[in-house]
Tab-separated table of C-alpha atoms in Angstrom:
chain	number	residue	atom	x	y	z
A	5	UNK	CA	-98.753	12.532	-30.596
A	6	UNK	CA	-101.496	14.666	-29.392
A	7	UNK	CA	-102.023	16.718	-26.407
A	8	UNK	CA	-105.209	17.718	-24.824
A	9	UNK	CA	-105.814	19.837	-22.086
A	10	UNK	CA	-108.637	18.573	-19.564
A	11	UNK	CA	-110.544	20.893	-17.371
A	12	UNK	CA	-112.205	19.428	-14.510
A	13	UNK	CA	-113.000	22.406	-13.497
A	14	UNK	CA	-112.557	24.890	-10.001
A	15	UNK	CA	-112.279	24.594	-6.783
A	16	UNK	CA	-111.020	27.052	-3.482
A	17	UNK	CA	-108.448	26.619	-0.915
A	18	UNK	CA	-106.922	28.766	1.610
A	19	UNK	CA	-104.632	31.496	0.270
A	20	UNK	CA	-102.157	30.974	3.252
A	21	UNK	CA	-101.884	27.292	2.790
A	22	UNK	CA	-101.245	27.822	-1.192
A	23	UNK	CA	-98.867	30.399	-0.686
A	24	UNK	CA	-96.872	29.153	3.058
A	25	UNK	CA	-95.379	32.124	4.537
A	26	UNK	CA	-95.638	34.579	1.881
A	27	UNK	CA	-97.397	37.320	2.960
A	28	UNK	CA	-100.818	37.770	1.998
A	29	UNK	CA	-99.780	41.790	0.681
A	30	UNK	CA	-98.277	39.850	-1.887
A	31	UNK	CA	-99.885	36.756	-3.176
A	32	UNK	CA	-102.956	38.306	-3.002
A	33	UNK	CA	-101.863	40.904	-6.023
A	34	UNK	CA	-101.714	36.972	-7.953
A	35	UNK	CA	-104.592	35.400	-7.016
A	36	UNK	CA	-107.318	37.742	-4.699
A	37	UNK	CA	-108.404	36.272	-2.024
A	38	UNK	CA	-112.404	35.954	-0.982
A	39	UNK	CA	-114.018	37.034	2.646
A	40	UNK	CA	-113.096	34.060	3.646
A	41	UNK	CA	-109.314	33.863	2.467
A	42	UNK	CA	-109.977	31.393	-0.232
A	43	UNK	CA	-108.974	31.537	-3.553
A	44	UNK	CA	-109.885	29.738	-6.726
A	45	UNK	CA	-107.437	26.783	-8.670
A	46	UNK	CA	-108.199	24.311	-11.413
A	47	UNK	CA	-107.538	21.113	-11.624
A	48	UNK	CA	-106.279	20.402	-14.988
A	49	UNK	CA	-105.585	17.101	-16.384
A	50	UNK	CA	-103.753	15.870	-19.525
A	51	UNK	CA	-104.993	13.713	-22.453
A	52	UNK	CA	-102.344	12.349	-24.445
A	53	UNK	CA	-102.438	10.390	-27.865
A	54	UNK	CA	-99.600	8.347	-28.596
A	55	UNK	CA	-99.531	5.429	-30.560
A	56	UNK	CA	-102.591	3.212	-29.875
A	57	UNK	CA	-102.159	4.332	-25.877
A	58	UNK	CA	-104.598	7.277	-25.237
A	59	UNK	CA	-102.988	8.402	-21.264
A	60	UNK	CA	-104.678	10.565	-18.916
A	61	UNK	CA	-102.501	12.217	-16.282
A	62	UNK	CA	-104.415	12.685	-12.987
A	63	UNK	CA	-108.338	12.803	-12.504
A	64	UNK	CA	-109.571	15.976	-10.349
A	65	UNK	CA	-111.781	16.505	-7.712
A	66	UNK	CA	-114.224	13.923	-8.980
A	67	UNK	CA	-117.901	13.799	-7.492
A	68	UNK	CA	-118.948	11.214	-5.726
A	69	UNK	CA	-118.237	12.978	-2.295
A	70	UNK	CA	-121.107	14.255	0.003
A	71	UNK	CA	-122.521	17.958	-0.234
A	72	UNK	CA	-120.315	18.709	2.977
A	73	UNK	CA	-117.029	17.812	1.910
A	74	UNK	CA	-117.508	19.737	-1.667
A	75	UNK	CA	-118.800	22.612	0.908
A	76	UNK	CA	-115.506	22.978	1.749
A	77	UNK	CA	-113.573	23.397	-1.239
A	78	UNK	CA	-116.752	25.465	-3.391
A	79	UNK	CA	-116.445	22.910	-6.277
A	80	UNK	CA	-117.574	24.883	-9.357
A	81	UNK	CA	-117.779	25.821	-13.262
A	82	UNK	CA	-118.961	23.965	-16.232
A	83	UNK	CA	-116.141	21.573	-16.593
A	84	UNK	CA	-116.185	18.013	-15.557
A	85	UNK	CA	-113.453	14.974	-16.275
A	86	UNK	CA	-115.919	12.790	-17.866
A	87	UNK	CA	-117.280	15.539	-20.165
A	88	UNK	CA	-113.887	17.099	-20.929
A	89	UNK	CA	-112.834	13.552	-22.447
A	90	UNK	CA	-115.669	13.657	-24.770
A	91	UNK	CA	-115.212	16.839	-26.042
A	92	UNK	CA	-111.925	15.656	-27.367
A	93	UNK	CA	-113.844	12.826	-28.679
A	94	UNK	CA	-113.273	10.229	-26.665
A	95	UNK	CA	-114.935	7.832	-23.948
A	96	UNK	CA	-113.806	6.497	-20.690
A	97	UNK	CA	-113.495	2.779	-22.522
A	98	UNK	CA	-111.328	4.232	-24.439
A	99	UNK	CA	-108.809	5.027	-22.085
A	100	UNK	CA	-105.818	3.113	-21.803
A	101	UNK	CA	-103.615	4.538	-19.003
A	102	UNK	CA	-104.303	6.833	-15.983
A	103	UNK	CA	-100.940	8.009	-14.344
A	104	UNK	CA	-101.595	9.455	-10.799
A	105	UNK	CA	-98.665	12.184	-9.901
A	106	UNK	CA	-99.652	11.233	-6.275
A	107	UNK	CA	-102.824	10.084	-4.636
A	108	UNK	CA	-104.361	13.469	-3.139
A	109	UNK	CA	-107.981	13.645	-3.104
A	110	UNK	CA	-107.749	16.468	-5.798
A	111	UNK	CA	-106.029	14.430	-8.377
A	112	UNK	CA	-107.205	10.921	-7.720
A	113	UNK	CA	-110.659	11.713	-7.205
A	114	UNK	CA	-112.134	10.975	-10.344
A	115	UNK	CA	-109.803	7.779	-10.625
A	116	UNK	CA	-113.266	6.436	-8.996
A	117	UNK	CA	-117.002	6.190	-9.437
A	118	UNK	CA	-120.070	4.601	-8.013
A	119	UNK	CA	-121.840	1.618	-9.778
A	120	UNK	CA	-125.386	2.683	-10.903
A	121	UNK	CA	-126.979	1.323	-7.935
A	122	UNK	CA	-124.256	3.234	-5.194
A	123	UNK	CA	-123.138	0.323	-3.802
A	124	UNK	CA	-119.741	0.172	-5.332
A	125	UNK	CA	-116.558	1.962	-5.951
A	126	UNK	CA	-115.498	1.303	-9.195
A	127	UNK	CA	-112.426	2.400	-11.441
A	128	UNK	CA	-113.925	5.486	-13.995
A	129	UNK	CA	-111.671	4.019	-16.767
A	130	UNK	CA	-112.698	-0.080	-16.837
A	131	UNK	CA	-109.888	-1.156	-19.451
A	132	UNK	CA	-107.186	1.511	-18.175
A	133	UNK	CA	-104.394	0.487	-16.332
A	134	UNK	CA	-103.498	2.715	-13.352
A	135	UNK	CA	-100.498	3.985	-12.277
A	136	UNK	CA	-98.428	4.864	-9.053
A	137	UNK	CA	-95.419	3.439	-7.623
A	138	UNK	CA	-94.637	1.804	-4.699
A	139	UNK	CA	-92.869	3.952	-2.244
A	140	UNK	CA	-96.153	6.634	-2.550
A	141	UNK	CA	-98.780	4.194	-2.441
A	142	UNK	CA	-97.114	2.659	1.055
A	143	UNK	CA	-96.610	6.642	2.187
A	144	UNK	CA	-100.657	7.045	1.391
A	145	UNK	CA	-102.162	3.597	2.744
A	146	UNK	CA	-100.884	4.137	5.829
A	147	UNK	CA	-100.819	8.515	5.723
A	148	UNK	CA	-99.282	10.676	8.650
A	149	UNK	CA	-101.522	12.679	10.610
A	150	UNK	CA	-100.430	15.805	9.093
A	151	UNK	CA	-101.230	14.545	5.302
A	152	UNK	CA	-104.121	11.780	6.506
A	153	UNK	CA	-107.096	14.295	5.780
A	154	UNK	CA	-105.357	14.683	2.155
A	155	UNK	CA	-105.117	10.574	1.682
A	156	UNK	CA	-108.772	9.188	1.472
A	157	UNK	CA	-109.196	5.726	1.340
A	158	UNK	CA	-112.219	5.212	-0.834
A	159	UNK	CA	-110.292	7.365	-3.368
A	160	UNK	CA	-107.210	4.341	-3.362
A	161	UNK	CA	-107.922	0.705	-1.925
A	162	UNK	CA	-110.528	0.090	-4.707
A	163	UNK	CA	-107.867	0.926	-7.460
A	164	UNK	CA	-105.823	-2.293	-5.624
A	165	UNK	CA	-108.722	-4.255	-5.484
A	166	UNK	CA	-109.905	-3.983	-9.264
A	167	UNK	CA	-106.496	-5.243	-10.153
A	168	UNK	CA	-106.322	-2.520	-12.747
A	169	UNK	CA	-103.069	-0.537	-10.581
A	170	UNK	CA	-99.462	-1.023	-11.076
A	171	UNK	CA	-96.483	0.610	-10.047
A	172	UNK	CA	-93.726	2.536	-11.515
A	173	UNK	CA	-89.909	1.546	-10.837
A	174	UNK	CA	-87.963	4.731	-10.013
A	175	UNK	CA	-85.971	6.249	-13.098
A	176	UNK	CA	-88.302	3.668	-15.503
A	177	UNK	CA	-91.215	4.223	-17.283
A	178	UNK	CA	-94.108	1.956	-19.472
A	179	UNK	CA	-93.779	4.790	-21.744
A	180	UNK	CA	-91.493	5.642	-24.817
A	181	UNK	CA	-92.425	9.025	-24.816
A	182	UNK	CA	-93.161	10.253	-21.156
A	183	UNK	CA	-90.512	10.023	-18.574
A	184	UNK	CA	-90.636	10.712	-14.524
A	185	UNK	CA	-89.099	13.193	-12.178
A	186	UNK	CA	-89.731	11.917	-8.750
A	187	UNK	CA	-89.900	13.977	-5.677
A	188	UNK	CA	-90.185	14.231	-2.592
A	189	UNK	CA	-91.072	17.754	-1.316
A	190	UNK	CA	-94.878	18.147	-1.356
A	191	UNK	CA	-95.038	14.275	-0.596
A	192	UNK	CA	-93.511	10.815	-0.486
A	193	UNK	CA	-92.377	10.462	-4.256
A	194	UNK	CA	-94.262	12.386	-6.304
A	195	UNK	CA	-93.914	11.483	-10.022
A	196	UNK	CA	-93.608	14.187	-12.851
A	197	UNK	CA	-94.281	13.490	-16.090
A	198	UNK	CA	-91.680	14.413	-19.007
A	199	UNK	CA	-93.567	14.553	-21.974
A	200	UNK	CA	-91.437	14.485	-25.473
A	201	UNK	CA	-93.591	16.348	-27.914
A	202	UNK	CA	-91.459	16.779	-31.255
A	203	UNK	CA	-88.264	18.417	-30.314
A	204	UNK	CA	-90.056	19.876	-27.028
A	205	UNK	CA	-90.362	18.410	-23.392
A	206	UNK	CA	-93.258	19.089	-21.520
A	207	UNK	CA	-93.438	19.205	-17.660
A	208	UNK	CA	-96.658	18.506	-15.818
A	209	UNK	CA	-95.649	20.235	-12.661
A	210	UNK	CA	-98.329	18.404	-10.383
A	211	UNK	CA	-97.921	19.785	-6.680
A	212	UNK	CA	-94.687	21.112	-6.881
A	213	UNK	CA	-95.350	24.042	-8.929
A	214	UNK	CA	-98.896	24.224	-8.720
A	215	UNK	CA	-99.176	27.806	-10.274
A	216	UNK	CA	-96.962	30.183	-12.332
A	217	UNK	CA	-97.678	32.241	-9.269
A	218	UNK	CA	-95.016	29.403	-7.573
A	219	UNK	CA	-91.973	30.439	-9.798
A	220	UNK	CA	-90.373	31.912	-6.741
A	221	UNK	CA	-88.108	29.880	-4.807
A	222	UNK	CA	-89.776	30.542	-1.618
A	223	UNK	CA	-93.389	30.339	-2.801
A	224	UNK	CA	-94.427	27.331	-1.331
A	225	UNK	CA	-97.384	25.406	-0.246
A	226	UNK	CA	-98.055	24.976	3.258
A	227	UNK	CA	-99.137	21.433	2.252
A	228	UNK	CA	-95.880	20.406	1.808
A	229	UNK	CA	-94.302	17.880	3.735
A	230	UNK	CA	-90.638	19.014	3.020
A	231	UNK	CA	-90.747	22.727	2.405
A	232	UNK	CA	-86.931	22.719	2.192
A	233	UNK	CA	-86.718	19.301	-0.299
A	234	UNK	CA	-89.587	21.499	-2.621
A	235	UNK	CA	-87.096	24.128	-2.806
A	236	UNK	CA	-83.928	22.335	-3.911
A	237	UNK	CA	-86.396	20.182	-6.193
A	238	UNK	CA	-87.979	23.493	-7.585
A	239	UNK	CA	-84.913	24.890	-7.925
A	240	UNK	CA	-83.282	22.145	-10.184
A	241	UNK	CA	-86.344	21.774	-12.445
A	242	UNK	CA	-86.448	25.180	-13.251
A	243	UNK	CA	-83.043	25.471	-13.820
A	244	UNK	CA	-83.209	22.553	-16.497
A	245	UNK	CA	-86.303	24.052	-17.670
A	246	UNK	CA	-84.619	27.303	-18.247
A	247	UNK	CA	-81.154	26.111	-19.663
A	248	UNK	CA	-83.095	23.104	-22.156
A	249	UNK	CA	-86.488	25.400	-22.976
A	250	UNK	CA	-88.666	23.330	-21.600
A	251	UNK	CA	-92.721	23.764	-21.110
A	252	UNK	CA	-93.715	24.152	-17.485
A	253	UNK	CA	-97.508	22.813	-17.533
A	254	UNK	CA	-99.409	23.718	-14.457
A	255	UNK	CA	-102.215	21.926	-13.069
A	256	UNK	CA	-103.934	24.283	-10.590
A	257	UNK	CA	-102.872	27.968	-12.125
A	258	UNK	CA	-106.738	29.272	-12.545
A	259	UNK	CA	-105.776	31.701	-15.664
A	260	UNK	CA	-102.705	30.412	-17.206
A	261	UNK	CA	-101.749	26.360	-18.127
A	262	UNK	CA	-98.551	27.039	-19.171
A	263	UNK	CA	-95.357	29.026	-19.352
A	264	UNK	CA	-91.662	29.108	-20.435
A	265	UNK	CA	-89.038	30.174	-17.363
A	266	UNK	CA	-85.441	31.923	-18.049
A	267	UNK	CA	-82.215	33.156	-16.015
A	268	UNK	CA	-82.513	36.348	-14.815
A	269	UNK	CA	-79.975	38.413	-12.309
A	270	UNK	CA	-82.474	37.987	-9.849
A	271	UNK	CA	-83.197	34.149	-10.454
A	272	UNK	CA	-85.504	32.038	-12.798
A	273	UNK	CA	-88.295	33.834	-13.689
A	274	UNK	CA	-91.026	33.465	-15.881
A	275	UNK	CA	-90.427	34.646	-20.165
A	276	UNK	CA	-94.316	34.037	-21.104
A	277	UNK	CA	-97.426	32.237	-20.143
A	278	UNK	CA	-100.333	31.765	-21.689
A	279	UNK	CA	-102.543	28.394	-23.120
A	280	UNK	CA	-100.553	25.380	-23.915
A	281	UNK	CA	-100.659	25.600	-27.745
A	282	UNK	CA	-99.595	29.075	-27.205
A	283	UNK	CA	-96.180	26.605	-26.454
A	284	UNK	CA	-96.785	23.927	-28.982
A	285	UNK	CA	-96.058	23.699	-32.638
C-alpha cells in the first residue's frame, strides 16, 4: 500500500462557525482570524494504492462554481485535485474508487465536472466507482433547511444518474484494507475511513475532527447537526485512538495533516503533529 496526501488547496470560513461557542480569545491564538472573521482550512484528500484499486477519499472544493459562490469562501493557493493526482503520477482514468465521507459541497465538489462544451455535469473520475451509503444520500437529496445551503444538488444527482454510485452497508466495506466509522454528529451518517497501513490504522477524521485545533471535547463546529452526538463520537474515537496508537489524519487543519493523541489528567490531548510520513514507516 501507498498513501498520498492530496492538496486541493485553501479556502475561508467563519471562525465562529469552525469553532461553535468557543470564544474567539481562544481559537483565535490557533488559527487568526481576518477583518472579516474568516480563517483559512484545506481541503485535503487521500490517494491510496492498494492492490490494483487506486482510492481517492473525498474531492474538495472543486471549480466549476460561479465567481460569486467562490467569493464567499476566498478559494486559493496553487493546489488543485486534478493536478495533485498527477503529481503522484497518476490520471483521473486511472482512478478506481472515490469514497465520499459525506456529500458537503467542500468534499464532493470535485466528484463533478463540466463536459468541454458546459452543457453537462459529468463524474471527474469516468471508470471510478463512487461511494456513499444510503441513509446519507436520503439525509442530502432531500436536506433540512439548516444543512440545505451545505447539500447542492448539481454536486450529487449526476453521480446517480451516471450509474457510477453505490452505497455502503453499515459496519461493511468493498475494501480489505479500509474500514468505516459511521457517525452521526456533524451529519446524517458520516463515514470514516480506517485505513490499515502495516501494523498502523489511519483515521481520516472528515468533519468530525476537522483540525488538531478540534482535540478538545467541546471544540465543535457550529455546522454540526448534533453538537452533543459529535461529542460522545469525538470522545470515543479519541479514546481508541489514544489507547490503540492510532493516526488521526485531518482534512481541513491548514498547517498540520496529522497527529498522534494520548491520556492526559486533563483528557486526550494531542503527543505530536506534524506531515503524515512524519507518522508513517
Amino acid at each position: 500500500m501507498n498513501i498520498h496526501i492530496i492538496d486541493t488547496g485553501f479556502f475561508k470560513l467563519d471562525g465562529g462557525a469552525m469553532f461553535g461557542v468557543v470564544p474567539k480569545s481562544l481559537w483565535n491564538r490557533h488559527n487568526p482570524a481576518d477583518e472579516k472573521n474568516l480563517c483559512t482550512w484545506a481541503m485535503r484528500c487521500l490517494l491510496i494504492e492498494d492492490g490494483g484499486k487506486l482510492i481517492l477519499i473525498d474531492t474538495g472544493l472543486g471549480n466549476k462554481q460561479d465567481q460569486k459562490f467562490f467569493g464567499h469562501y476566498d478559494l486559493h493557493g496553487d493546489a488543485s485535485l486534478i493536478g495533485s493526482i498527477k503529481n503522484c503520477g497518476y490520471d483521473v482514468t486511472d482512478i478506481t474508487d472515490v469514497v465520499l465521507t459525506h456529500l458537503h459541497f467542500d468534499h464532493v465538489g470535485g466528484a463533478l465536472r463540466y463536459n468541454p462544451d458546459g452543457s453537462q455535469l459529468l463524474p471527474t473520475f469516468p471508470n471510478a466507482v463512487y461511494w456513499s451509503n444510503e441513509a446519507h444520500w436520503e439525509w442530502a437529496v432531500d436536506p433540512n433547511p439548516r444543512e440545505k445551503a451545505s447539500f447542492l444538488k448539481e454536486n450529487i444527482l449526476p453521480l446517480q444518474e451516471s450509474g457510477q454510485l453505490k452505497f455502503i452497508e453499515k459496519d461493511q466495506s468493498p475494501f480489505s484494507n479500509i474500514a468505516f466509522i459511521h457517525v452521526d454528529g456533524h451529519t446524517e451518517q458520516m463515514m470514516l475511513p480506517v485505513i490499515q497501513y502495516k501494523d498502523q490504522k489511519i483515521i481520516y477524521a472528515a468533519d468530525l475532527l476537522p483540525s488538531s485545533y478540534h482535540i478538545p471535547l467541546a471544540w465543535i463546529m457550529s455546522y454540526d447537526m448534533r453538537p452533543l452526538v459529535t461529542m460522545q463520537e469525538k470522545q470515543e474515537v479519541l479514546q481508541n485512538a489514544a489507547a490503540e496508537k492510532h493516526i488521526i489524519l485531518f482534512e481541513h487543519d491548514p498547517v498540520f495533516e496529522a497527529a498522534v493523541v494520548e491520556q492526559t489528567e486533563k483528557g486526550i490531548a494531542i503527543r505530536e503533529r506534524g506531515a503524515l510520513s512524519t507518522f508513517i514507516s
